[in-house]
Amino acid sequence: SHMFVVFVRFYVVGRYWIASNEKKKITVLPPQVASTAASAAEDSSKSNRKVTFHATTKLQNQPVAPAKKTSNTLEDRSIRLVDWNVEMFIHIVKQIMAHRDASSRTSGANVATSTAAASPSSSSPTESAFEKSAESILMPLEEVQEIIHLPDFNQRIAHKKRDPESMTVDPVVVGQLRSFVKHIALLYNPNSFHNFEHASHVIMSVIKLLARIVAPADDDDGRNLLASSSSSHGSVSGENGGERKSIAATLHDHTYGITSDPLTQFACAFAALIHDVDHSGVPNSQLVKEETRLAQIYSNRSVAEQNSLALSWELFMSERYAELRACVCPTAAEIDRFRQLVVNAVMATDIVDKDLKQLRNNRWDKAFSDNFEETEKDARNRKATIVIEHLIQASD
C-alpha cells in the first residue's frame, strides 16, 4: 500500500506537468456541439438523430464558450485503434452472451441455439429503465457508492457455460459497437495526453490486468490456486464438469466475484474508453479557477470526469444503440448495475477530490480491518469495488 501511495503521488505530479504544457487557452466545447460533431461522422442514413444532452439546460443564462473546430474524420492511426477496441469489446460481449445462454438454460428456458439465447431482441429493457437512467446523468458524482454488489456465484451456470468463442454476435450489434467507439474517438480533443490514444492505452492495461485476475493459471500461484479448488469447494465425482465448477467457484471467491461476471469486465473496459471524453487538457483546478461553464455545471467538483461520463452515457443511451444495449444489459437491473460500475470506475480516475479520496480510504480501512464486522457478502463486494477502482486508477 505504501508503494501504491508513492506511485499515485508521482502520477499526480506527472499528470499536472503534462497538463501545464498543453494549450494555455481553455475553450470548453459545449456538450451539444461535441454531440453534433460526432454525429456528423456517421452515415447520414443512420445517424441523423441528434443526441440531446441534459447538462446543456442547467445554465441556460450562462454565456456559451466558442466552439473549437472538431474534425469529423479519423486519421488512419485512430481508425486502427477503433478497430482494436471493437475487437476487445466483442470478446467481452461474447463472454456476456455465453453467461446469459447458460443462465437461460439453467432456469429451464427453451433456448434453441447459443446465438438465439443472446439475441439483442430477445430481452429488451423497459422504457422506464431508460428514462430513469437518462434523468440521472447530470451529477454522476452523487451516485458513487461505497460498495457495488456483484452477482452471487451459481455453480449450475458455471457448469452449463459454453465456450464464449462459439457465440455469434449479431452483425447489427457489431455495427453499433463500432459506431459507438468511433463516436467516442471523435469526442476526444487533440490534447497531447488526454486523447483517444491515451484512452486506448488505458483500455489495453485494464484488459490485461483483468486477464491476470480472471485467468491466473499462467503462473505458479495460479496453478496452486486451481489445484486447491477441490479441497475448497469439492468437485462432482465422475463428471468432467465437476472440476470446472470447482475451479470457477474458487476463482469467484479469489477475485471477489469479478471472474464470474462478464458485465463487470465490460463496464471496466467501457469506463476506460470514455473516462477522458471531451477533456480540455488542463486540471479540474484550472477549470474551477477560470470559472468555466462546466465547472459551474458540476459545482466545481470532478468537473472533467463528470462531463466525460455524462456525454458518453447519454450517447450510449440514445436510440441508435438500442440493439447494443439490449445485448450487453437487456434488463433494467443490469442497466442500473452497469451504470453503477461505470460511475464508480470513471469517478475513481479523479484522485485529487478530497471527498472521493476519503471515501476510498474509509472503504480500504473497513475492508482490511480486524475490528470492522459485516456480512461475508458485503466484505467480498467491498473488496471487489476496491479492485475495480484500482484497476482503472493504475491503468490511467
mmCIF file of C-alpha atoms in Angstrom:
data_model
loop_
_atom_site.group_PDB
_atom_site.id
_atom_site.type_symbol
_atom_site.label_atom_id
_atom_site.label_comp_id
_atom_site.label_asym_id
_atom_site.label_seq_id
_atom_site.Cartn_x
_atom_site.Cartn_y
_atom_site.Cartn_z
ATOM 1 C CA SER A 1 0.000 0.000 0.000
ATOM 2 C CA HIS A 2 2.920 2.361 0.687
ATOM 3 C CA MET A 3 4.309 1.741 -2.791
ATOM 4 C CA PHE A 4 0.905 2.486 -4.274
ATOM 5 C CA VAL A 5 0.769 5.823 -2.436
ATOM 6 C CA VAL A 6 4.202 6.724 -3.813
ATOM 7 C CA PHE A 7 3.054 5.724 -7.312
ATOM 8 C CA VAL A 8 -0.063 7.873 -7.017
ATOM 9 C CA ARG A 9 1.966 10.896 -5.893
ATOM 10 C CA PHE A 10 4.354 10.589 -8.832
ATOM 11 C CA TYR A 11 1.372 10.078 -11.111
ATOM 12 C CA VAL A 12 -0.353 13.260 -9.922
ATOM 13 C CA VAL A 13 2.815 15.349 -10.332
ATOM 14 C CA GLY A 14 3.378 13.936 -13.807
ATOM 15 C CA ARG A 15 -0.211 14.474 -14.857
ATOM 16 C CA TYR A 16 -0.146 18.109 -13.772
ATOM 17 C CA TRP A 17 3.175 18.676 -15.559
ATOM 18 C CA ILE A 18 1.778 17.253 -18.792
ATOM 19 C CA ALA A 19 -1.402 19.306 -18.465
ATOM 20 C CA SER A 20 0.570 22.517 -17.895
ATOM 21 C CA ASN A 21 2.384 22.010 -21.176
ATOM 22 C CA GLU A 22 -0.794 21.643 -23.184
ATOM 23 C CA LYS A 23 -2.718 24.543 -24.654
ATOM 24 C CA LYS A 24 -2.788 27.533 -22.329
ATOM 25 C CA LYS A 25 -6.019 28.848 -23.702
ATOM 26 C CA ILE A 26 -9.016 26.884 -22.486
ATOM 27 C CA THR A 27 -12.002 26.596 -24.769
ATOM 28 C CA VAL A 28 -14.813 24.489 -23.379
ATOM 29 C CA LEU A 29 -16.657 22.504 -26.002
ATOM 30 C CA PRO A 30 -20.370 22.578 -25.155
ATOM 31 C CA PRO A 31 -21.890 19.097 -24.980
ATOM 32 C CA GLN A 32 -24.355 19.778 -27.784
ATOM 33 C CA VAL A 33 -21.523 20.840 -30.097
ATOM 34 C CA ALA A 34 -19.485 17.734 -29.276
ATOM 35 C CA SER A 35 -22.505 15.553 -29.931
ATOM 36 C CA THR A 36 -23.209 17.221 -33.253
ATOM 37 C CA ALA A 37 -19.574 16.876 -34.353
ATOM 38 C CA ALA A 38 -19.562 13.177 -33.553
ATOM 39 C CA SER A 39 -22.908 12.623 -35.254
ATOM 40 C CA ALA A 40 -21.643 14.220 -38.451
ATOM 41 C CA ALA A 41 -19.112 11.428 -38.850
ATOM 42 C CA GLU A 42 -21.808 8.776 -39.106
ATOM 43 C CA ASP A 43 -23.593 7.711 -42.242
ATOM 44 C CA SER A 44 -26.404 10.202 -42.776
ATOM 45 C CA SER A 45 -28.932 7.466 -43.262
ATOM 46 C CA LYS A 46 -28.135 6.010 -39.846
ATOM 47 C CA SER A 47 -27.076 8.932 -37.706
ATOM 48 C CA ASN A 48 -29.335 11.887 -38.456
ATOM 49 C CA ARG A 49 -30.802 11.752 -34.970
ATOM 50 C CA LYS A 50 -29.335 14.440 -32.713
ATOM 51 C CA VAL A 51 -28.406 13.408 -29.188
ATOM 52 C CA THR A 52 -29.771 15.789 -26.562
ATOM 53 C CA PHE A 53 -27.604 16.295 -23.501
ATOM 54 C CA HIS A 54 -29.472 17.353 -20.377
ATOM 55 C CA ALA A 55 -26.439 19.149 -18.995
ATOM 56 C CA THR A 56 -26.820 21.891 -21.603
ATOM 57 C CA THR A 57 -30.024 23.149 -19.995
ATOM 58 C CA LYS A 58 -28.757 23.600 -16.469
ATOM 59 C CA LEU A 59 -27.203 27.054 -17.008
ATOM 60 C CA GLN A 60 -29.386 28.475 -19.740
ATOM 61 C CA ASN A 61 -28.490 32.086 -18.912
ATOM 62 C CA GLN A 62 -24.737 31.491 -18.918
ATOM 63 C CA PRO A 63 -22.714 32.514 -21.999
ATOM 64 C CA VAL A 64 -21.559 29.596 -24.112
ATOM 65 C CA ALA A 65 -17.848 29.450 -24.895
ATOM 66 C CA PRO A 66 -16.894 29.494 -28.582
ATOM 67 C CA ALA A 67 -16.858 26.022 -30.088
ATOM 68 C CA LYS A 68 -13.479 24.665 -31.076
ATOM 69 C CA LYS A 69 -13.072 23.211 -34.510
ATOM 70 C CA THR A 70 -13.633 19.476 -34.443
ATOM 71 C CA SER A 71 -12.675 17.137 -37.256
ATOM 72 C CA ASN A 72 -15.400 14.815 -38.470
ATOM 73 C CA THR A 73 -12.955 12.200 -39.705
ATOM 74 C CA LEU A 74 -10.401 9.989 -38.009
ATOM 75 C CA GLU A 75 -6.791 9.526 -39.020
ATOM 76 C CA ASP A 76 -5.594 6.075 -40.052
ATOM 77 C CA ARG A 77 -3.898 5.668 -36.685
ATOM 78 C CA SER A 78 -7.160 6.349 -34.841
ATOM 79 C CA ILE A 79 -9.124 4.058 -37.155
ATOM 80 C CA ARG A 80 -6.735 1.227 -36.301
ATOM 81 C CA LEU A 81 -7.280 1.964 -32.607
ATOM 82 C CA VAL A 82 -11.049 1.912 -33.144
ATOM 83 C CA ASP A 83 -10.764 -1.498 -34.819
ATOM 84 C CA TRP A 84 -8.633 -2.837 -31.976
ATOM 85 C CA ASN A 85 -11.027 -1.529 -29.324
ATOM 86 C CA VAL A 86 -14.017 -3.038 -31.085
ATOM 87 C CA GLU A 87 -12.250 -6.394 -31.217
ATOM 88 C CA MET A 88 -11.557 -6.262 -27.472
ATOM 89 C CA PHE A 89 -15.147 -5.339 -26.653
ATOM 90 C CA ILE A 90 -16.555 -8.085 -28.873
ATOM 91 C CA HIS A 91 -14.501 -10.616 -26.926
ATOM 92 C CA ILE A 92 -16.167 -9.468 -23.683
ATOM 93 C CA VAL A 93 -19.599 -9.329 -25.346
ATOM 94 C CA LYS A 94 -19.199 -13.000 -26.213
ATOM 95 C CA GLN A 95 -18.477 -13.684 -22.544
ATOM 96 C CA ILE A 96 -21.724 -11.916 -21.655
ATOM 97 C CA MET A 97 -23.630 -13.906 -24.267
ATOM 98 C CA ALA A 98 -22.210 -17.232 -23.050
ATOM 99 C CA HIS A 99 -23.110 -16.371 -19.465
ATOM 100 C CA ARG A 100 -26.656 -15.388 -20.418
ATOM 101 C CA ASP A 101 -27.049 -18.503 -22.549
ATOM 102 C CA ALA A 102 -26.026 -20.714 -19.602
ATOM 103 C CA SER A 103 -28.312 -18.777 -17.277
ATOM 104 C CA SER A 104 -31.264 -19.239 -19.645
ATOM 105 C CA ARG A 105 -30.685 -22.977 -19.943
ATOM 106 C CA THR A 106 -30.208 -23.286 -16.193
ATOM 107 C CA SER A 107 -33.534 -21.585 -15.498
ATOM 108 C CA GLY A 108 -35.286 -24.013 -17.834
ATOM 109 C CA ALA A 109 -35.818 -21.557 -20.668
ATOM 110 C CA ASN A 110 -36.212 -23.063 -24.113
ATOM 111 C CA VAL A 111 -33.125 -21.925 -25.970
ATOM 112 C CA ALA A 112 -32.670 -23.320 -29.456
ATOM 113 C CA THR A 113 -29.143 -22.133 -30.132
ATOM 114 C CA SER A 114 -26.410 -20.169 -28.421
ATOM 115 C CA THR A 115 -26.939 -17.277 -30.794
ATOM 116 C CA ALA A 116 -30.669 -17.166 -30.142
ATOM 117 C CA ALA A 117 -30.051 -17.120 -26.429
ATOM 118 C CA ALA A 118 -28.211 -13.836 -26.711
ATOM 119 C CA SER A 119 -30.212 -12.218 -29.479
ATOM 120 C CA PRO A 120 -30.443 -8.486 -28.792
ATOM 121 C CA SER A 121 -34.186 -8.525 -29.344
ATOM 122 C CA SER A 122 -34.847 -11.478 -27.046
ATOM 123 C CA SER A 123 -34.959 -9.431 -23.884
ATOM 124 C CA SER A 124 -35.140 -5.656 -24.055
ATOM 125 C CA PRO A 125 -35.150 -3.302 -21.071
ATOM 126 C CA THR A 126 -38.278 -1.445 -20.124
ATOM 127 C CA GLU A 127 -38.708 2.119 -21.300
ATOM 128 C CA SER A 128 -38.906 3.300 -17.704
ATOM 129 C CA ALA A 129 -35.398 1.957 -17.090
ATOM 130 C CA PHE A 130 -34.068 4.075 -19.970
ATOM 131 C CA GLU A 131 -35.874 7.156 -18.735
ATOM 132 C CA LYS A 132 -34.644 6.681 -15.195
ATOM 133 C CA SER A 133 -31.064 6.338 -16.368
ATOM 134 C CA ALA A 134 -31.276 9.344 -18.683
ATOM 135 C CA GLU A 135 -32.684 11.598 -15.963
ATOM 136 C CA SER A 136 -29.864 10.799 -13.550
ATOM 137 C CA ILE A 137 -26.911 11.750 -15.745
ATOM 138 C CA LEU A 138 -26.421 15.330 -14.521
ATOM 139 C CA MET A 139 -24.380 14.667 -11.374
ATOM 140 C CA PRO A 140 -22.628 11.286 -11.593
ATOM 141 C CA LEU A 141 -20.520 12.169 -8.552
ATOM 142 C CA GLU A 142 -23.594 11.872 -6.354
ATOM 143 C CA GLU A 143 -24.055 8.248 -7.471
ATOM 144 C CA VAL A 144 -20.692 6.945 -6.260
ATOM 145 C CA GLN A 145 -21.255 4.011 -3.905
ATOM 146 C CA GLU A 146 -19.035 2.644 -1.160
ATOM 147 C CA ILE A 147 -19.968 -0.915 -2.143
ATOM 148 C CA ILE A 148 -21.039 -2.241 -5.546
ATOM 149 C CA HIS A 149 -22.900 -5.537 -5.296
ATOM 150 C CA LEU A 150 -21.865 -8.206 -7.788
ATOM 151 C CA PRO A 151 -23.940 -11.340 -8.538
ATOM 152 C CA ASP A 152 -23.549 -14.416 -6.369
ATOM 153 C CA PHE A 153 -21.792 -17.454 -7.784
ATOM 154 C CA ASN A 154 -24.016 -20.047 -9.473
ATOM 155 C CA GLN A 155 -22.442 -23.478 -9.951
ATOM 156 C CA ARG A 156 -25.104 -24.626 -12.411
ATOM 157 C CA ILE A 157 -24.432 -21.655 -14.687
ATOM 158 C CA ALA A 158 -20.689 -22.282 -14.472
ATOM 159 C CA HIS A 159 -21.251 -25.924 -15.407
ATOM 160 C CA LYS A 160 -23.504 -25.151 -18.393
ATOM 161 C CA LYS A 161 -21.457 -22.252 -19.769
ATOM 162 C CA ARG A 162 -20.280 -22.851 -23.327
ATOM 163 C CA ASP A 163 -17.079 -21.642 -24.914
ATOM 164 C CA PRO A 164 -17.612 -17.882 -25.410
ATOM 165 C CA GLU A 165 -15.819 -18.022 -28.754
ATOM 166 C CA SER A 166 -18.615 -20.271 -30.035
ATOM 167 C CA MET A 167 -21.039 -17.368 -29.651
ATOM 168 C CA THR A 168 -22.006 -15.384 -32.735
ATOM 169 C CA VAL A 169 -22.526 -11.664 -32.181
ATOM 170 C CA ASP A 170 -25.335 -10.158 -34.233
ATOM 171 C CA PRO A 171 -23.850 -8.031 -37.067
ATOM 172 C CA VAL A 172 -26.185 -5.205 -36.039
ATOM 173 C CA VAL A 173 -24.640 -5.219 -32.568
ATOM 174 C CA VAL A 174 -21.136 -5.253 -34.026
ATOM 175 C CA GLY A 175 -22.019 -2.306 -36.266
ATOM 176 C CA GLN A 176 -23.458 -0.302 -33.395
ATOM 177 C CA LEU A 177 -20.459 -1.100 -31.206
ATOM 178 C CA ARG A 178 -18.104 0.151 -33.910
ATOM 179 C CA SER A 179 -20.236 3.255 -34.379
ATOM 180 C CA PHE A 180 -20.186 3.984 -30.646
ATOM 181 C CA VAL A 181 -16.414 3.601 -30.330
ATOM 182 C CA LYS A 182 -15.954 5.850 -33.366
ATOM 183 C CA HIS A 183 -18.264 8.459 -31.839
ATOM 184 C CA ILE A 184 -16.250 8.372 -28.632
ATOM 185 C CA ALA A 185 -12.993 8.735 -30.558
ATOM 186 C CA LEU A 186 -14.349 11.879 -32.220
ATOM 187 C CA LEU A 187 -15.393 13.316 -28.863
ATOM 188 C CA TYR A 188 -11.798 13.244 -27.661
ATOM 189 C CA ASN A 189 -9.927 16.507 -28.159
ATOM 190 C CA PRO A 190 -6.457 16.589 -29.811
ATOM 191 C CA ASN A 191 -4.634 17.065 -26.491
ATOM 192 C CA SER A 192 -1.049 15.927 -26.038
ATOM 193 C CA PHE A 193 -2.081 13.493 -23.300
ATOM 194 C CA HIS A 194 -5.831 13.285 -22.642
ATOM 195 C CA ASN A 195 -6.676 11.963 -26.093
ATOM 196 C CA PHE A 196 -8.153 8.858 -27.719
ATOM 197 C CA GLU A 197 -4.770 7.180 -27.935
ATOM 198 C CA HIS A 198 -4.398 7.571 -24.158
ATOM 199 C CA ALA A 199 -7.876 6.096 -23.658
ATOM 200 C CA SER A 200 -6.886 3.108 -25.796
ATOM 201 C CA HIS A 201 -3.764 2.621 -23.677
ATOM 202 C CA VAL A 202 -5.914 2.594 -20.540
ATOM 203 C CA ILE A 203 -8.263 0.025 -22.092
ATOM 204 C CA MET A 204 -5.288 -2.144 -23.014
ATOM 205 C CA SER A 205 -3.995 -2.006 -19.452
ATOM 206 C CA VAL A 206 -7.404 -2.681 -17.894
ATOM 207 C CA ILE A 207 -7.987 -5.691 -20.130
ATOM 208 C CA LYS A 208 -4.507 -7.049 -19.406
ATOM 209 C CA LEU A 209 -4.990 -6.681 -15.645
ATOM 210 C CA LEU A 210 -8.444 -8.260 -15.886
ATOM 211 C CA ALA A 211 -6.943 -11.178 -17.793
ATOM 212 C CA ARG A 212 -4.452 -11.728 -14.996
ATOM 213 C CA ILE A 213 -7.271 -11.666 -12.463
ATOM 214 C CA VAL A 214 -9.716 -13.818 -14.393
ATOM 215 C CA ALA A 215 -7.167 -16.429 -15.571
ATOM 216 C CA PRO A 216 -4.343 -16.645 -13.039
ATOM 217 C CA ALA A 217 -3.230 -20.132 -14.095
ATOM 218 C CA ASP A 218 -0.291 -18.786 -16.088
ATOM 219 C CA ASP A 219 1.948 -18.680 -13.021
ATOM 220 C CA ASP A 220 2.777 -20.847 -10.029
ATOM 221 C CA ASP A 221 0.354 -19.047 -7.729
ATOM 222 C CA GLY A 222 -2.443 -19.611 -10.213
ATOM 223 C CA ARG A 223 -1.658 -23.317 -10.547
ATOM 224 C CA ASN A 224 -1.563 -23.692 -6.779
ATOM 225 C CA LEU A 225 -4.894 -21.892 -6.528
ATOM 226 C CA LEU A 226 -6.564 -24.162 -9.059
ATOM 227 C CA ALA A 227 -5.004 -27.249 -7.529
ATOM 228 C CA SER A 228 -6.573 -26.391 -4.196
ATOM 229 C CA SER A 229 -10.024 -25.798 -5.670
ATOM 230 C CA SER A 230 -11.306 -29.309 -4.990
ATOM 231 C CA SER A 231 -10.403 -29.096 -1.327
ATOM 232 C CA SER A 232 -12.013 -25.657 -1.020
ATOM 233 C CA HIS A 233 -15.285 -26.349 -2.794
ATOM 234 C CA GLY A 234 -15.329 -30.030 -3.677
ATOM 235 C CA SER A 235 -15.935 -31.485 -7.092
ATOM 236 C CA VAL A 236 -18.513 -33.738 -8.633
ATOM 237 C CA SER A 237 -17.069 -37.235 -8.865
ATOM 238 C CA GLY A 238 -17.156 -38.832 -12.285
ATOM 239 C CA GLU A 239 -18.187 -35.653 -14.123
ATOM 240 C CA ASN A 240 -15.910 -33.649 -16.346
ATOM 241 C CA GLY A 241 -17.851 -30.554 -15.343
ATOM 242 C CA GLY A 242 -17.154 -31.109 -11.653
ATOM 243 C CA GLU A 243 -13.591 -29.860 -11.828
ATOM 244 C CA ARG A 244 -14.626 -26.909 -13.948
ATOM 245 C CA LYS A 245 -17.312 -25.957 -11.422
ATOM 246 C CA SER A 246 -14.926 -26.101 -8.500
ATOM 247 C CA ILE A 247 -12.315 -24.045 -10.350
ATOM 248 C CA ALA A 248 -14.925 -21.446 -11.276
ATOM 249 C CA ALA A 249 -16.108 -21.276 -7.674
ATOM 250 C CA THR A 250 -12.568 -20.863 -6.386
ATOM 251 C CA LEU A 251 -11.815 -18.111 -8.891
ATOM 252 C CA HIS A 252 -15.079 -16.398 -7.970
ATOM 253 C CA ASP A 253 -14.012 -16.188 -4.333
ATOM 254 C CA HIS A 254 -10.397 -15.372 -5.154
ATOM 255 C CA THR A 255 -11.411 -12.421 -7.369
ATOM 256 C CA TYR A 256 -14.332 -11.292 -5.181
ATOM 257 C CA GLY A 257 -16.858 -12.184 -7.894
ATOM 258 C CA ILE A 258 -15.240 -10.343 -10.810
ATOM 259 C CA THR A 259 -14.352 -13.580 -12.612
ATOM 260 C CA SER A 260 -17.910 -14.831 -12.929
ATOM 261 C CA ASP A 261 -19.478 -11.534 -14.008
ATOM 262 C CA PRO A 262 -18.603 -10.539 -17.587
ATOM 263 C CA LEU A 263 -20.793 -7.425 -17.300
ATOM 264 C CA THR A 264 -18.375 -6.095 -14.678
ATOM 265 C CA GLN A 265 -15.480 -6.746 -17.046
ATOM 266 C CA PHE A 266 -17.301 -4.945 -19.863
ATOM 267 C CA ALA A 267 -18.029 -1.998 -17.545
ATOM 268 C CA CYS A 268 -14.337 -1.682 -16.620
ATOM 269 C CA ALA A 269 -13.299 -1.532 -20.281
ATOM 270 C CA PHE A 270 -16.200 0.820 -21.097
ATOM 271 C CA ALA A 271 -15.144 3.184 -18.296
ATOM 272 C CA ALA A 272 -11.584 3.175 -19.609
ATOM 273 C CA LEU A 273 -12.836 4.061 -23.087
ATOM 274 C CA ILE A 274 -14.880 7.082 -22.000
ATOM 275 C CA HIS A 275 -13.013 8.365 -18.939
ATOM 276 C CA ASP A 276 -11.415 11.412 -20.635
ATOM 277 C CA VAL A 277 -14.017 12.214 -23.304
ATOM 278 C CA ASP A 278 -14.063 15.953 -24.181
ATOM 279 C CA HIS A 279 -11.181 16.623 -21.776
ATOM 280 C CA SER A 280 -9.912 20.192 -22.215
ATOM 281 C CA GLY A 281 -6.312 19.224 -21.454
ATOM 282 C CA VAL A 282 -5.994 21.029 -18.125
ATOM 283 C CA PRO A 283 -6.677 20.004 -14.492
ATOM 284 C CA ASN A 284 -10.030 20.474 -12.799
ATOM 285 C CA SER A 285 -8.473 23.077 -10.521
ATOM 286 C CA GLN A 286 -7.760 25.301 -13.529
ATOM 287 C CA LEU A 287 -11.309 24.915 -14.836
ATOM 288 C CA VAL A 288 -12.606 25.946 -11.409
ATOM 289 C CA LYS A 289 -10.158 28.846 -11.157
ATOM 290 C CA GLU A 290 -11.279 30.235 -14.513
ATOM 291 C CA GLU A 291 -14.957 29.740 -13.552
ATOM 292 C CA THR A 292 -15.705 27.849 -16.734
ATOM 293 C CA ARG A 293 -19.229 26.826 -17.631
ATOM 294 C CA LEU A 294 -18.531 23.156 -16.976
ATOM 295 C CA ALA A 295 -17.123 23.966 -13.536
ATOM 296 C CA GLN A 296 -20.380 25.726 -12.695
ATOM 297 C CA ILE A 297 -22.490 22.867 -14.033
ATOM 298 C CA TYR A 298 -20.690 20.325 -11.864
ATOM 299 C CA SER A 299 -20.357 22.504 -8.749
ATOM 300 C CA ASN A 300 -16.551 22.705 -9.062
ATOM 301 C CA ARG A 301 -16.060 19.002 -8.289
ATOM 302 C CA SER A 302 -14.661 16.294 -10.588
ATOM 303 C CA VAL A 303 -15.520 18.569 -13.499
ATOM 304 C CA ALA A 304 -13.775 16.719 -16.332
ATOM 305 C CA GLU A 305 -14.761 13.254 -15.064
ATOM 306 C CA GLN A 306 -18.449 14.091 -14.644
ATOM 307 C CA ASN A 307 -18.568 15.779 -18.042
ATOM 308 C CA SER A 308 -16.943 12.769 -19.731
ATOM 309 C CA LEU A 309 -19.397 10.372 -18.135
ATOM 310 C CA ALA A 310 -22.475 12.495 -18.838
ATOM 311 C CA LEU A 311 -21.632 12.936 -22.520
ATOM 312 C CA SER A 312 -20.757 9.284 -23.050
ATOM 313 C CA TRP A 313 -23.670 7.856 -21.098
ATOM 314 C CA GLU A 314 -26.355 9.750 -22.938
ATOM 315 C CA LEU A 315 -24.745 8.836 -26.242
ATOM 316 C CA PHE A 316 -24.826 5.188 -25.157
ATOM 317 C CA MET A 317 -28.479 5.533 -24.131
ATOM 318 C CA SER A 318 -29.536 7.068 -27.450
ATOM 319 C CA GLU A 319 -31.912 5.190 -29.726
ATOM 320 C CA ARG A 320 -29.257 4.401 -32.308
ATOM 321 C CA TYR A 321 -27.574 1.975 -29.868
ATOM 322 C CA ALA A 322 -30.703 0.126 -28.743
ATOM 323 C CA GLU A 323 -29.541 -3.283 -30.015
ATOM 324 C CA LEU A 324 -26.108 -2.861 -28.450
ATOM 325 C CA ARG A 325 -27.660 -2.065 -25.059
ATOM 326 C CA ALA A 326 -30.077 -4.965 -25.367
ATOM 327 C CA CYS A 327 -27.171 -7.321 -25.976
ATOM 328 C CA VAL A 328 -24.996 -6.041 -23.121
ATOM 329 C CA CYS A 329 -27.594 -5.216 -20.457
ATOM 330 C CA PRO A 330 -31.094 -6.368 -21.501
ATOM 331 C CA THR A 331 -32.869 -5.785 -18.173
ATOM 332 C CA ALA A 332 -33.482 -2.733 -16.024
ATOM 333 C CA ALA A 333 -31.477 -4.285 -13.186
ATOM 334 C CA GLU A 334 -28.488 -4.882 -15.467
ATOM 335 C CA ILE A 335 -28.621 -1.319 -16.779
ATOM 336 C CA ASP A 336 -28.612 0.015 -13.228
ATOM 337 C CA ARG A 337 -25.708 -2.236 -12.228
ATOM 338 C CA PHE A 338 -23.766 -1.391 -15.374
ATOM 339 C CA ARG A 339 -24.322 2.312 -14.731
ATOM 340 C CA GLN A 340 -23.111 1.979 -11.137
ATOM 341 C CA LEU A 341 -19.959 0.159 -12.164
ATOM 342 C CA VAL A 342 -19.142 2.769 -14.812
ATOM 343 C CA VAL A 343 -19.813 5.691 -12.449
ATOM 344 C CA ASN A 344 -17.540 4.350 -9.723
ATOM 345 C CA ALA A 345 -14.791 3.468 -12.198
ATOM 346 C CA VAL A 346 -14.770 6.815 -14.016
ATOM 347 C CA MET A 347 -15.009 8.826 -10.805
ATOM 348 C CA ALA A 348 -12.079 6.812 -9.446
ATOM 349 C CA THR A 349 -9.848 8.486 -12.030
ATOM 350 C CA ASP A 350 -10.192 11.719 -10.039
ATOM 351 C CA ILE A 351 -7.500 11.121 -7.408
ATOM 352 C CA VAL A 352 -7.479 14.745 -6.234
ATOM 353 C CA ASP A 353 -11.032 15.236 -4.907
ATOM 354 C CA LYS A 354 -10.805 15.119 -1.105
ATOM 355 C CA ASP A 355 -14.243 13.596 -0.504
ATOM 356 C CA LEU A 356 -13.662 10.798 -3.007
ATOM 357 C CA LYS A 357 -10.249 10.143 -1.514
ATOM 358 C CA GLN A 358 -11.756 9.941 1.975
ATOM 359 C CA LEU A 359 -14.437 7.525 0.752
ATOM 360 C CA ARG A 360 -11.798 5.261 -0.770
ATOM 361 C CA ASN A 361 -9.609 5.406 2.358
ATOM 362 C CA ASN A 362 -12.564 4.532 4.604
ATOM 363 C CA ARG A 363 -13.540 1.649 2.331
ATOM 364 C CA TRP A 364 -9.976 0.309 2.423
ATOM 365 C CA ASP A 365 -9.806 0.563 6.230
ATOM 366 C CA LYS A 366 -13.076 -1.333 6.624
ATOM 367 C CA ALA A 367 -12.104 -4.000 4.108
ATOM 368 C CA PHE A 368 -8.850 -4.883 5.851
ATOM 369 C CA SER A 369 -9.677 -4.063 9.453
ATOM 370 C CA ASP A 370 -9.982 -6.729 12.131
ATOM 371 C CA ASN A 371 -12.355 -4.527 14.109
ATOM 372 C CA PHE A 372 -14.985 -3.922 11.427
ATOM 373 C CA GLU A 373 -17.767 -6.512 11.216
ATOM 374 C CA GLU A 374 -20.002 -7.073 8.200
ATOM 375 C CA THR A 375 -21.524 -9.966 6.306
ATOM 376 C CA GLU A 376 -19.294 -12.150 4.155
ATOM 377 C CA LYS A 377 -21.140 -10.965 1.056
ATOM 378 C CA ASP A 378 -20.650 -7.275 1.868
ATOM 379 C CA ALA A 379 -16.988 -7.872 2.665
ATOM 380 C CA ARG A 380 -16.464 -9.590 -0.705
ATOM 381 C CA ASN A 381 -18.292 -6.854 -2.627
ATOM 382 C CA ARG A 382 -16.384 -4.146 -0.767
ATOM 383 C CA LYS A 383 -13.086 -5.690 -1.878
ATOM 384 C CA ALA A 384 -14.414 -6.130 -5.402
ATOM 385 C CA THR A 385 -15.207 -2.410 -5.520
ATOM 386 C CA ILE A 386 -11.655 -1.635 -4.382
ATOM 387 C CA VAL A 387 -10.182 -3.877 -7.088
ATOM 388 C CA ILE A 388 -12.363 -2.356 -9.836
ATOM 389 C CA GLU A 389 -11.390 1.201 -8.915
ATOM 390 C CA HIS A 390 -7.703 0.360 -8.533
ATOM 391 C CA LEU A 391 -7.709 -1.337 -11.945
ATOM 392 C CA ILE A 392 -8.587 1.862 -13.746
ATOM 393 C CA GLN A 393 -6.505 4.079 -11.439
ATOM 394 C CA ALA A 394 -3.370 2.051 -12.081
ATOM 395 C CA SER A 395 -4.135 1.871 -15.826
ATOM 396 C CA ASP A 396 -4.757 5.622 -16.088
#
